Amino acid sequence: MAMHRVLFPRLHLAEVEDQSWCPSWLREHSHKALVRTWRISVSDRGSPAVQASKILVDQLGGPAKATKYTYIDACAGSGGPTPLIEQRMNDQLKSAGLDSVKFVLTDLWPDVKAWKGITSRSENISYIEQPIDARKGLRITGPEGKECRMFNLSFHHFDDAVARKVLASAVESADAFVIFELTHRTLPALLNTTLIILSPFITTLWDWYWSPMHLIFTYIIPLIPIFYAIDGYVSCARCRTAEETWSLLTEHTGLSVREWELKNGWELRSGQQVVLPPFGTLYWYTGVKRENL
Protein backbone atom coordinates (compact mmCIF):
# COMPACT_ATOMS: atom_id res chain seq x y z
CA MET A 1 0.00 0.00 0.00
CA ALA A 2 1.33 3.44 -0.93
CA MET A 3 1.97 5.71 2.02
CA HIS A 4 -0.57 8.48 2.47
CA ARG A 5 0.59 11.91 1.38
CA VAL A 6 1.76 14.21 4.17
CA LEU A 7 -0.07 17.55 3.90
CA PHE A 8 2.09 19.94 5.95
CA PRO A 9 5.38 20.14 7.89
CA ARG A 10 5.59 18.68 11.36
CA LEU A 11 4.57 21.12 14.10
CA HIS A 12 5.39 20.38 17.72
CA LEU A 13 2.44 22.18 19.27
CA ALA A 14 1.16 21.80 22.84
CA GLU A 15 -1.51 19.27 23.78
CA VAL A 16 -3.90 20.06 26.61
CA GLU A 17 -3.40 16.61 28.13
CA ASP A 18 0.34 17.30 28.57
CA GLN A 19 -0.32 20.31 30.78
CA SER A 20 -0.19 19.99 34.57
CA TRP A 21 -3.43 21.97 34.86
CA CYS A 22 -5.42 19.56 32.67
CA PRO A 23 -8.23 18.10 34.83
CA SER A 24 -7.88 14.39 35.53
CA TRP A 25 -11.50 13.74 34.48
CA LEU A 26 -10.73 15.06 30.99
CA ARG A 27 -7.75 12.71 30.71
CA GLU A 28 -9.88 9.83 31.97
CA HIS A 29 -12.53 10.56 29.33
CA SER A 30 -10.00 10.46 26.49
CA HIS A 31 -8.19 7.39 27.88
CA LYS A 32 -11.44 5.44 27.97
CA ALA A 33 -12.18 6.51 24.41
CA LEU A 34 -8.73 5.33 23.25
CA VAL A 35 -9.23 1.92 24.84
CA ARG A 36 -12.56 1.62 23.02
CA THR A 37 -10.86 2.60 19.76
CA TRP A 38 -8.37 -0.27 20.16
CA ARG A 39 -11.21 -2.73 20.90
CA ILE A 40 -13.61 -1.82 18.09
CA SER A 41 -13.74 -4.37 15.28
CA VAL A 42 -15.19 -3.14 11.99
CA SER A 43 -12.80 -5.08 9.77
CA ASP A 44 -12.54 -8.76 8.88
CA ARG A 45 -8.95 -8.51 10.14
CA GLY A 46 -10.15 -7.76 13.67
CA SER A 47 -9.77 -4.82 16.03
CA PRO A 48 -6.81 -2.41 15.89
CA ALA A 49 -5.30 -4.31 18.85
CA VAL A 50 -5.54 -7.60 16.96
CA GLN A 51 -3.97 -6.07 13.87
CA ALA A 52 -1.23 -4.29 15.84
CA SER A 53 -0.21 -7.51 17.59
CA LYS A 54 -0.06 -9.36 14.27
CA ILE A 55 2.04 -6.59 12.69
CA LEU A 56 4.47 -6.75 15.61
CA VAL A 57 4.77 -10.55 15.50
CA ASP A 58 5.34 -10.45 11.74
CA GLN A 59 7.99 -7.73 12.01
CA LEU A 60 9.87 -9.69 14.66
CA GLY A 61 10.12 -12.67 12.33
CA GLY A 62 7.03 -14.70 13.20
CA PRO A 63 5.59 -16.33 16.34
CA ALA A 64 8.62 -18.49 17.17
CA LYS A 65 10.91 -15.46 17.28
CA ALA A 66 8.36 -13.12 18.86
CA THR A 67 8.02 -15.45 21.85
CA LYS A 68 11.68 -14.86 22.77
CA TYR A 69 11.08 -11.19 23.68
CA THR A 70 9.88 -9.34 26.74
CA TYR A 71 7.83 -6.31 25.70
CA ILE A 72 8.54 -3.05 27.54
CA ASP A 73 5.93 -0.32 27.25
CA ALA A 74 8.32 2.60 27.63
CA CYS A 75 5.63 5.27 28.01
CA ALA A 76 2.73 3.32 29.43
CA GLY A 77 0.71 6.20 30.90
CA SER A 78 -2.35 4.60 32.43
CA GLY A 79 -1.82 1.41 30.40
CA GLY A 80 -3.02 2.40 26.96
CA PRO A 81 -3.50 -0.45 24.49
CA THR A 82 -0.84 -2.70 26.05
CA PRO A 83 -3.33 -4.96 27.91
CA LEU A 84 -5.24 -5.50 24.67
CA ILE A 85 -2.10 -6.12 22.59
CA GLU A 86 -0.82 -8.53 25.26
CA GLN A 87 -4.05 -10.52 25.16
CA ARG A 88 -4.20 -10.65 21.36
CA MET A 89 -0.53 -11.48 20.93
CA ASN A 90 -0.61 -14.27 23.49
CA ASP A 91 -3.76 -15.66 21.88
CA GLN A 92 -1.86 -15.74 18.60
CA LEU A 93 1.18 -17.40 20.16
CA LYS A 94 -0.97 -19.93 22.03
CA SER A 95 -2.70 -20.91 18.78
CA ALA A 96 0.77 -21.59 17.36
CA GLY A 97 1.58 -23.86 20.33
CA LEU A 98 4.06 -21.39 21.87
CA ASP A 99 4.58 -20.01 25.36
CA SER A 100 3.07 -16.71 26.43
CA VAL A 101 5.23 -13.59 26.48
CA LYS A 102 5.54 -10.99 29.22
CA PHE A 103 4.80 -7.27 29.07
CA VAL A 104 6.17 -4.65 31.49
CA LEU A 105 4.63 -1.21 32.06
CA THR A 106 7.08 1.64 32.69
CA ASP A 107 6.88 5.43 32.61
CA LEU A 108 8.66 8.53 33.82
CA TRP A 109 5.46 9.23 35.77
CA PRO A 110 4.20 5.78 36.86
CA ASP A 111 0.43 5.45 37.22
CA VAL A 112 0.69 2.71 39.81
CA LYS A 113 -3.00 2.82 40.72
CA ALA A 114 -4.07 2.10 37.13
CA TRP A 115 -1.31 -0.47 36.65
CA LYS A 116 -2.33 -2.45 39.72
CA GLY A 117 -5.78 -2.91 38.19
CA ILE A 118 -4.26 -4.04 34.89
CA THR A 119 -1.81 -6.52 36.42
CA SER A 120 -4.54 -8.00 38.61
CA ARG A 121 -6.32 -9.09 35.43
CA SER A 122 -3.32 -10.57 33.60
CA GLU A 123 -0.49 -12.75 34.86
CA ASN A 124 1.55 -11.75 31.81
CA ILE A 125 1.73 -8.03 32.64
CA SER A 126 3.85 -6.49 35.38
CA TYR A 127 5.06 -2.99 36.12
CA ILE A 128 8.02 -1.11 37.57
CA GLU A 129 6.93 1.27 40.30
CA GLN A 130 9.99 3.52 40.08
CA PRO A 131 10.18 6.22 37.37
CA ILE A 132 11.88 4.98 34.21
CA ASP A 133 13.24 7.59 31.80
CA ALA A 134 13.01 6.27 28.22
CA ARG A 135 16.00 8.45 27.31
CA LYS A 136 18.40 6.70 29.72
CA GLY A 137 18.90 3.29 28.14
CA LEU A 138 17.96 1.15 31.12
CA ARG A 139 17.63 -2.48 30.05
CA ILE A 140 14.77 -4.12 31.92
CA THR A 141 15.25 -7.77 30.89
CA GLY A 142 18.93 -8.11 31.76
CA PRO A 143 21.67 -9.47 29.49
CA GLU A 144 20.11 -12.89 28.87
CA GLY A 145 16.67 -11.96 27.57
CA LYS A 146 15.59 -10.12 24.45
CA GLU A 147 13.79 -6.83 24.88
CA CYS A 148 11.37 -5.05 22.55
CA ARG A 149 10.72 -1.43 23.43
CA MET A 150 7.15 -0.27 22.64
CA PHE A 151 5.82 3.24 22.03
CA ASN A 152 2.04 3.03 21.71
CA LEU A 153 0.61 6.36 20.50
CA SER A 154 3.28 8.11 22.56
CA PHE A 155 6.28 8.86 20.34
CA HIS A 156 4.68 11.97 18.86
CA HIS A 157 4.68 13.54 22.34
CA PHE A 158 8.47 13.94 22.19
CA ASP A 159 10.10 16.96 20.58
CA ASP A 160 13.04 16.19 18.31
CA ALA A 161 15.68 16.58 21.05
CA VAL A 162 13.94 14.12 23.37
CA ALA A 163 12.84 11.76 20.57
CA ARG A 164 16.45 11.54 19.38
CA LYS A 165 17.58 10.37 22.83
CA VAL A 166 14.64 7.98 23.25
CA LEU A 167 15.30 6.30 19.91
CA ALA A 168 19.06 6.14 20.52
CA SER A 169 18.35 4.52 23.89
CA ALA A 170 16.15 1.88 22.24
CA VAL A 171 18.88 1.05 19.73
CA GLU A 172 21.65 0.97 22.34
CA SER A 173 19.89 -1.00 25.07
CA ALA A 174 17.12 -3.07 23.42
CA ASP A 175 16.93 -5.70 20.70
CA ALA A 176 13.90 -4.29 18.88
CA PHE A 177 11.44 -1.42 19.05
CA VAL A 178 8.03 -0.57 17.66
CA ILE A 179 6.23 2.76 17.30
CA PHE A 180 2.47 2.73 16.72
CA GLU A 181 0.52 5.89 15.83
CA LEU A 182 -3.14 6.41 14.89
CA THR A 183 -2.71 10.08 14.01
CA HIS A 184 -0.67 11.68 11.25
CA ARG A 185 -0.38 14.69 8.95
CA THR A 186 -2.42 12.94 6.26
CA LEU A 187 -5.96 13.40 4.98
CA PRO A 188 -7.24 10.00 6.22
CA ALA A 189 -5.80 10.64 9.69
CA LEU A 190 -7.36 14.12 9.85
CA LEU A 191 -10.72 12.75 8.73
CA ASN A 192 -10.55 9.94 11.28
CA THR A 193 -9.65 12.46 13.98
CA THR A 194 -12.72 14.50 13.02
CA LEU A 195 -14.90 11.43 13.60
CA ILE A 196 -13.25 10.93 16.99
CA ILE A 197 -13.92 14.56 17.90
CA LEU A 198 -17.63 13.95 17.30
CA SER A 199 -17.63 10.69 19.26
CA PRO A 200 -18.13 12.21 22.77
CA PHE A 201 -21.68 13.16 21.77
CA ILE A 202 -22.35 9.40 21.79
CA THR A 203 -19.81 7.96 24.21
CA THR A 204 -20.48 10.41 27.05
CA LEU A 205 -24.07 9.22 27.20
CA TRP A 206 -22.82 5.62 27.18
CA ASP A 207 -19.96 5.90 29.68
CA TRP A 208 -20.89 8.86 31.86
CA TYR A 209 -24.71 9.01 31.88
CA TRP A 210 -24.60 9.15 35.69
CA SER A 211 -22.25 12.18 35.82
CA PRO A 212 -23.87 15.65 35.55
CA MET A 213 -20.42 17.22 35.05
CA HIS A 214 -19.63 15.07 32.00
CA LEU A 215 -23.11 15.62 30.54
CA ILE A 216 -22.95 19.39 31.01
CA PHE A 217 -19.47 19.70 29.50
CA THR A 218 -20.47 17.63 26.48
CA TYR A 219 -24.00 18.70 25.57
CA ILE A 220 -24.43 22.18 27.07
CA ILE A 221 -20.89 23.58 27.24
CA PRO A 222 -18.97 21.41 24.73
CA LEU A 223 -15.65 21.48 26.58
CA ILE A 224 -14.98 17.77 26.05
CA PRO A 225 -15.41 17.85 22.23
CA ILE A 226 -13.22 21.00 22.13
CA PHE A 227 -10.58 19.16 24.19
CA TYR A 228 -10.75 16.23 21.75
CA ALA A 229 -10.41 18.62 18.81
CA ILE A 230 -7.35 20.43 20.16
CA ASP A 231 -5.45 17.34 21.23
CA GLY A 232 -6.58 15.28 18.24
CA TYR A 233 -5.41 17.75 15.60
CA VAL A 234 -2.25 18.62 17.56
CA SER A 235 -1.42 14.89 17.73
CA CYS A 236 -1.78 14.75 13.95
CA ALA A 237 0.52 17.75 13.55
CA ARG A 238 3.15 16.16 15.82
CA CYS A 239 3.45 12.78 14.06
CA ARG A 240 6.52 11.97 12.00
CA THR A 241 7.01 10.19 8.70
CA ALA A 242 9.35 7.23 8.52
CA GLU A 243 12.03 9.43 6.96
CA GLU A 244 11.71 11.98 9.78
CA THR A 245 11.83 9.20 12.38
CA TRP A 246 14.91 7.52 10.93
CA SER A 247 16.67 10.87 10.55
CA LEU A 248 16.69 11.08 14.34
CA LEU A 249 19.12 8.15 14.22
CA THR A 250 21.15 9.10 11.17
CA GLU A 251 21.39 12.91 11.04
CA HIS A 252 24.45 13.22 13.31
CA THR A 253 26.30 10.47 11.42
CA GLY A 254 25.99 11.77 7.87
CA LEU A 255 24.98 8.26 6.78
CA SER A 256 22.01 7.26 4.69
CA VAL A 257 19.43 5.04 6.36
CA ARG A 258 20.76 2.01 4.48
CA GLU A 259 24.36 2.82 5.47
CA TRP A 260 23.29 3.30 9.10
CA GLU A 261 21.48 -0.07 9.10
CA LEU A 262 24.54 -1.90 7.75
CA LYS A 263 26.94 -0.18 10.15
CA ASN A 264 24.82 -0.75 13.25
CA GLY A 265 23.32 -4.14 12.42
CA TRP A 266 19.67 -3.11 12.52
CA GLU A 267 16.80 -3.33 10.04
CA LEU A 268 14.37 -0.42 10.02
CA ARG A 269 10.90 -0.81 8.52
CA SER A 270 7.66 1.14 8.37
CA GLY A 271 4.17 0.76 7.00
CA GLN A 272 0.53 1.57 7.40
CA GLN A 273 -2.68 -0.41 7.61
CA VAL A 274 -6.32 0.64 7.66
CA VAL A 275 -7.57 -0.77 10.95
CA LEU A 276 -10.81 1.21 11.33
CA PRO A 277 -12.43 1.69 7.92
CA PRO A 278 -12.94 4.00 6.19
CA PHE A 279 -10.19 6.33 7.48
CA GLY A 280 -8.61 4.95 10.65
CA THR A 281 -5.03 3.99 9.78
CA LEU A 282 -2.36 2.49 12.02
CA TYR A 283 1.09 3.86 11.16
CA TRP A 284 3.95 1.67 12.37
CA TYR A 285 7.73 1.96 12.54
CA THR A 286 9.94 -0.92 13.68
CA GLY A 287 13.60 -1.61 14.25
CA VAL A 288 15.06 -5.09 14.84
CA LYS A 289 18.65 -6.19 15.34
CA ARG A 290 19.60 -8.27 12.33
CA GLU A 291 20.89 -11.12 14.49
CA ASN A 292 17.32 -11.58 15.75
CA LEU A 293 15.66 -11.74 12.32
C-alpha positions as a printed NumPy array, in Angstrom:
array([[  0.   ,   0.   ,   0.   ],
       [  1.334,   3.436,  -0.93 ],
       [  1.97 ,   5.715,   2.021],
       [ -0.573,   8.481,   2.471],
       [  0.592,  11.912,   1.379],
       [  1.757,  14.212,   4.173],
       [ -0.072,  17.548,   3.897],
       [  2.092,  19.935,   5.95 ],
       [  5.384,  20.144,   7.892],
       [  5.59 ,  18.684,  11.364],
       [  4.569,  21.118,  14.103],
       [  5.392,  20.383,  17.718],
       [  2.435,  22.177,  19.268],
       [  1.16 ,  21.803,  22.842],
       [ -1.505,  19.269,  23.784],
       [ -3.897,  20.064,  26.613],
       [ -3.395,  16.608,  28.131],
       [  0.335,  17.298,  28.568],
       [ -0.321,  20.315,  30.781],
       [ -0.187,  19.988,  34.571],
       [ -3.431,  21.967,  34.862],
       [ -5.423,  19.559,  32.673],
       [ -8.233,  18.1  ,  34.828],
       [ -7.882,  14.391,  35.528],
       [-11.495,  13.739,  34.479],
       [-10.729,  15.06 ,  30.987],
       [ -7.75 ,  12.713,  30.709],
       [ -9.885,   9.83 ,  31.966],
       [-12.53 ,  10.56 ,  29.333],
       [-10.004,  10.458,  26.494],
       [ -8.192,   7.39 ,  27.875],
       [-11.44 ,   5.435,  27.971],
       [-12.179,   6.515,  24.41 ],
       [ -8.73 ,   5.332,  23.25 ],
       [ -9.228,   1.921,  24.843],
       [-12.557,   1.625,  23.023],
       [-10.857,   2.6  ,  19.763],
       [ -8.371,  -0.268,  20.157],
       [-11.213,  -2.732,  20.901],
       [-13.613,  -1.815,  18.087],
       [-13.735,  -4.366,  15.279],
       [-15.187,  -3.136,  11.986],
       [-12.796,  -5.083,   9.767],
       [-12.543,  -8.761,   8.879],
       [ -8.952,  -8.514,  10.143],
       [-10.155,  -7.764,  13.665],
       [ -9.77 ,  -4.82 ,  16.029],
       [ -6.806,  -2.41 ,  15.888],
       [ -5.296,  -4.305,  18.852],
       [ -5.536,  -7.601,  16.96 ],
       [ -3.971,  -6.07 ,  13.866],
       [ -1.227,  -4.29 ,  15.845],
       [ -0.21 ,  -7.511,  17.59 ],
       [ -0.064,  -9.358,  14.266],
       [  2.044,  -6.588,  12.693],
       [  4.468,  -6.752,  15.614],
       [  4.768, -10.546,  15.499],
       [  5.339, -10.447,  11.743],
       [  7.991,  -7.725,  12.009],
       [  9.872,  -9.69 ,  14.66 ],
       [ 10.118, -12.671,  12.327],
       [  7.026, -14.7  ,  13.203],
       [  5.587, -16.329,  16.342],
       [  8.617, -18.494,  17.169],
       [ 10.915, -15.461,  17.279],
       [  8.358, -13.119,  18.862],
       [  8.015, -15.45 ,  21.846],
       [ 11.679, -14.86 ,  22.775],
       [ 11.081, -11.189,  23.683],
       [  9.881,  -9.337,  26.741],
       [  7.828,  -6.309,  25.703],
       [  8.538,  -3.053,  27.544],
       [  5.928,  -0.32 ,  27.246],
       [  8.324,   2.597,  27.634],
       [  5.633,   5.272,  28.007],
       [  2.731,   3.321,  29.429],
       [  0.714,   6.198,  30.905],
       [ -2.348,   4.598,  32.431],
       [ -1.815,   1.409,  30.405],
       [ -3.019,   2.399,  26.956],
       [ -3.501,  -0.452,  24.488],
       [ -0.841,  -2.703,  26.047],
       [ -3.332,  -4.965,  27.914],
       [ -5.243,  -5.498,  24.668],
       [ -2.097,  -6.118,  22.595],
       [ -0.82 ,  -8.526,  25.259],
       [ -4.045, -10.522,  25.156],
       [ -4.205, -10.647,  21.36 ],
       [ -0.525, -11.481,  20.933],
       [ -0.611, -14.273,  23.49 ],
       [ -3.763, -15.659,  21.878],
       [ -1.861, -15.737,  18.598],
       [  1.18 , -17.399,  20.16 ],
       [ -0.969, -19.927,  22.026],
       [ -2.704, -20.909,  18.781],
       [  0.774, -21.594,  17.361],
       [  1.578, -23.855,  20.327],
       [  4.058, -21.393,  21.87 ],
       [  4.579, -20.01 ,  25.363],
       [  3.067, -16.708,  26.429],
       [  5.23 , -13.592,  26.482],
       [  5.544, -10.994,  29.22 ],
       [  4.802,  -7.275,  29.073],
       [  6.172,  -4.648,  31.49 ],
       [  4.628,  -1.206,  32.064],
       [  7.081,   1.643,  32.694],
       [  6.876,   5.426,  32.609],
       [  8.658,   8.533,  33.817],
       [  5.457,   9.232,  35.774],
       [  4.201,   5.776,  36.857],
       [  0.429,   5.452,  37.216],
       [  0.687,   2.711,  39.808],
       [ -2.999,   2.816,  40.72 ],
       [ -4.073,   2.097,  37.134],
       [ -1.31 ,  -0.473,  36.645],
       [ -2.334,  -2.454,  39.72 ],
       [ -5.782,  -2.906,  38.193],
       [ -4.262,  -4.04 ,  34.892],
       [ -1.815,  -6.516,  36.419],
       [ -4.543,  -7.997,  38.611],
       [ -6.32 ,  -9.092,  35.434],
       [ -3.318, -10.57 ,  33.605],
       [ -0.488, -12.747,  34.865],
       [  1.547, -11.749,  31.812],
       [  1.728,  -8.029,  32.637],
       [  3.846,  -6.494,  35.376],
       [  5.063,  -2.989,  36.12 ],
       [  8.017,  -1.107,  37.572],
       [  6.931,   1.266,  40.297],
       [  9.986,   3.516,  40.084],
       [ 10.18 ,   6.223,  37.372],
       [ 11.882,   4.983,  34.209],
       [ 13.236,   7.593,  31.799],
       [ 13.012,   6.265,  28.223],
       [ 16.004,   8.448,  27.313],
       [ 18.401,   6.698,  29.72 ],
       [ 18.899,   3.287,  28.14 ],
       [ 17.959,   1.152,  31.123],
       [ 17.63 ,  -2.479,  30.049],
       [ 14.77 ,  -4.122,  31.921],
       [ 15.245,  -7.765,  30.893],
       [ 18.926,  -8.107,  31.764],
       [ 21.672,  -9.466,  29.49 ],
       [ 20.113, -12.888,  28.868],
       [ 16.668, -11.959,  27.566],
       [ 15.586, -10.123,  24.446],
       [ 13.786,  -6.827,  24.876],
       [ 11.369,  -5.054,  22.551],
       [ 10.719,  -1.429,  23.431],
       [  7.151,  -0.269,  22.643],
       [  5.819,   3.244,  22.032],
       [  2.037,   3.029,  21.715],
       [  0.606,   6.365,  20.505],
       [  3.283,   8.11 ,  22.556],
       [  6.282,   8.863,  20.343],
       [  4.681,  11.975,  18.862],
       [  4.677,  13.545,  22.336],
       [  8.473,  13.94 ,  22.194],
       [ 10.096,  16.956,  20.584],
       [ 13.045,  16.186,  18.313],
       [ 15.676,  16.579,  21.045],
       [ 13.935,  14.118,  23.367],
       [ 12.841,  11.762,  20.572],
       [ 16.448,  11.539,  19.377],
       [ 17.583,  10.374,  22.829],
       [ 14.641,   7.979,  23.253],
       [ 15.298,   6.302,  19.914],
       [ 19.056,   6.141,  20.518],
       [ 18.35 ,   4.524,  23.89 ],
       [ 16.146,   1.885,  22.243],
       [ 18.88 ,   1.053,  19.73 ],
       [ 21.652,   0.968,  22.336],
       [ 19.887,  -1.002,  25.074],
       [ 17.116,  -3.067,  23.423],
       [ 16.925,  -5.698,  20.7  ],
       [ 13.901,  -4.293,  18.875],
       [ 11.437,  -1.423,  19.048],
       [  8.032,  -0.566,  17.657],
       [  6.228,   2.757,  17.297],
       [  2.466,   2.728,  16.723],
       [  0.52 ,   5.886,  15.832],
       [ -3.142,   6.414,  14.889],
       [ -2.708,  10.084,  14.011],
       [ -0.667,  11.684,  11.249],
       [ -0.379,  14.688,   8.948],
       [ -2.423,  12.94 ,   6.261],
       [ -5.958,  13.402,   4.983],
       [ -7.24 ,  10.001,   6.225],
       [ -5.804,  10.64 ,   9.69 ],
       [ -7.357,  14.121,   9.853],
       [-10.725,  12.75 ,   8.73 ],
       [-10.55 ,   9.943,  11.284],
       [ -9.651,  12.465,  13.976],
       [-12.722,  14.5  ,  13.023],
       [-14.902,  11.432,  13.595],
       [-13.247,  10.927,  16.987],
       [-13.924,  14.564,  17.902],
       [-17.633,  13.955,  17.304],
       [-17.629,  10.689,  19.264],
       [-18.131,  12.209,  22.772],
       [-21.677,  13.162,  21.77 ],
       [-22.354,   9.397,  21.79 ],
       [-19.806,   7.957,  24.21 ],
       [-20.476,  10.409,  27.048],
       [-24.072,   9.223,  27.196],
       [-22.821,   5.619,  27.185],
       [-19.957,   5.905,  29.675],
       [-20.894,   8.86 ,  31.863],
       [-24.712,   9.005,  31.877],
       [-24.601,   9.155,  35.691],
       [-22.25 ,  12.184,  35.816],
       [-23.866,  15.65 ,  35.554],
       [-20.424,  17.223,  35.046],
       [-19.635,  15.073,  32.   ],
       [-23.111,  15.616,  30.544],
       [-22.951,  19.389,  31.013],
       [-19.471,  19.696,  29.498],
       [-20.465,  17.627,  26.481],
       [-23.998,  18.699,  25.568],
       [-24.426,  22.185,  27.074],
       [-20.895,  23.584,  27.24 ],
       [-18.975,  21.412,  24.729],
       [-15.653,  21.483,  26.576],
       [-14.981,  17.773,  26.048],
       [-15.41 ,  17.855,  22.227],
       [-13.216,  20.996,  22.128],
       [-10.578,  19.159,  24.188],
       [-10.754,  16.231,  21.752],
       [-10.41 ,  18.623,  18.807],
       [ -7.35 ,  20.431,  20.156],
       [ -5.454,  17.336,  21.23 ],
       [ -6.578,  15.28 ,  18.235],
       [ -5.407,  17.746,  15.598],
       [ -2.248,  18.619,  17.558],
       [ -1.424,  14.891,  17.731],
       [ -1.78 ,  14.755,  13.949],
       [  0.523,  17.745,  13.548],
       [  3.153,  16.16 ,  15.823],
       [  3.454,  12.782,  14.065],
       [  6.517,  11.969,  11.999],
       [  7.009,  10.195,   8.701],
       [  9.35 ,   7.226,   8.523],
       [ 12.028,   9.43 ,   6.961],
       [ 11.714,  11.977,   9.782],
       [ 11.833,   9.205,  12.383],
       [ 14.914,   7.52 ,  10.935],
       [ 16.672,  10.87 ,  10.546],
       [ 16.692,  11.084,  14.345],
       [ 19.116,   8.152,  14.22 ],
       [ 21.148,   9.104,  11.166],
       [ 21.386,  12.914,  11.037],
       [ 24.453,  13.217,  13.309],
       [ 26.301,  10.472,  11.418],
       [ 25.986,  11.768,   7.874],
       [ 24.979,   8.261,   6.781],
       [ 22.013,   7.263,   4.687],
       [ 19.434,   5.038,   6.361],
       [ 20.759,   2.011,   4.485],
       [ 24.358,   2.822,   5.473],
       [ 23.291,   3.298,   9.103],
       [ 21.481,  -0.071,   9.101],
       [ 24.54 ,  -1.895,   7.75 ],
       [ 26.938,  -0.179,  10.145],
       [ 24.818,  -0.748,  13.252],
       [ 23.32 ,  -4.144,  12.422],
       [ 19.67 ,  -3.11 ,  12.519],
       [ 16.805,  -3.331,  10.044],
       [ 14.369,  -0.416,  10.015],
       [ 10.897,  -0.814,   8.521],
       [  7.662,   1.137,   8.366],
       [  4.174,   0.762,   7.001],
       [  0.529,   1.575,   7.4  ],
       [ -2.682,  -0.409,   7.607],
       [ -6.321,   0.641,   7.656],
       [ -7.574,  -0.767,  10.948],
       [-10.812,   1.214,  11.332],
       [-12.426,   1.69 ,   7.922],
       [-12.935,   4.   ,   6.187],
       [-10.19 ,   6.329,   7.477],
       [ -8.61 ,   4.95 ,  10.649],
       [ -5.034,   3.99 ,   9.781],
       [ -2.357,   2.485,  12.023],
       [  1.088,   3.86 ,  11.156],
       [  3.949,   1.669,  12.372],
       [  7.728,   1.961,  12.54 ],
       [  9.937,  -0.917,  13.681],
       [ 13.603,  -1.615,  14.253],
       [ 15.06 ,  -5.088,  14.835],
       [ 18.65 ,  -6.189,  15.34 ],
       [ 19.603,  -8.268,  12.33 ],
       [ 20.893, -11.124,  14.495],
       [ 17.321, -11.577,  15.748],
       [ 15.663, -11.744,  12.321]])
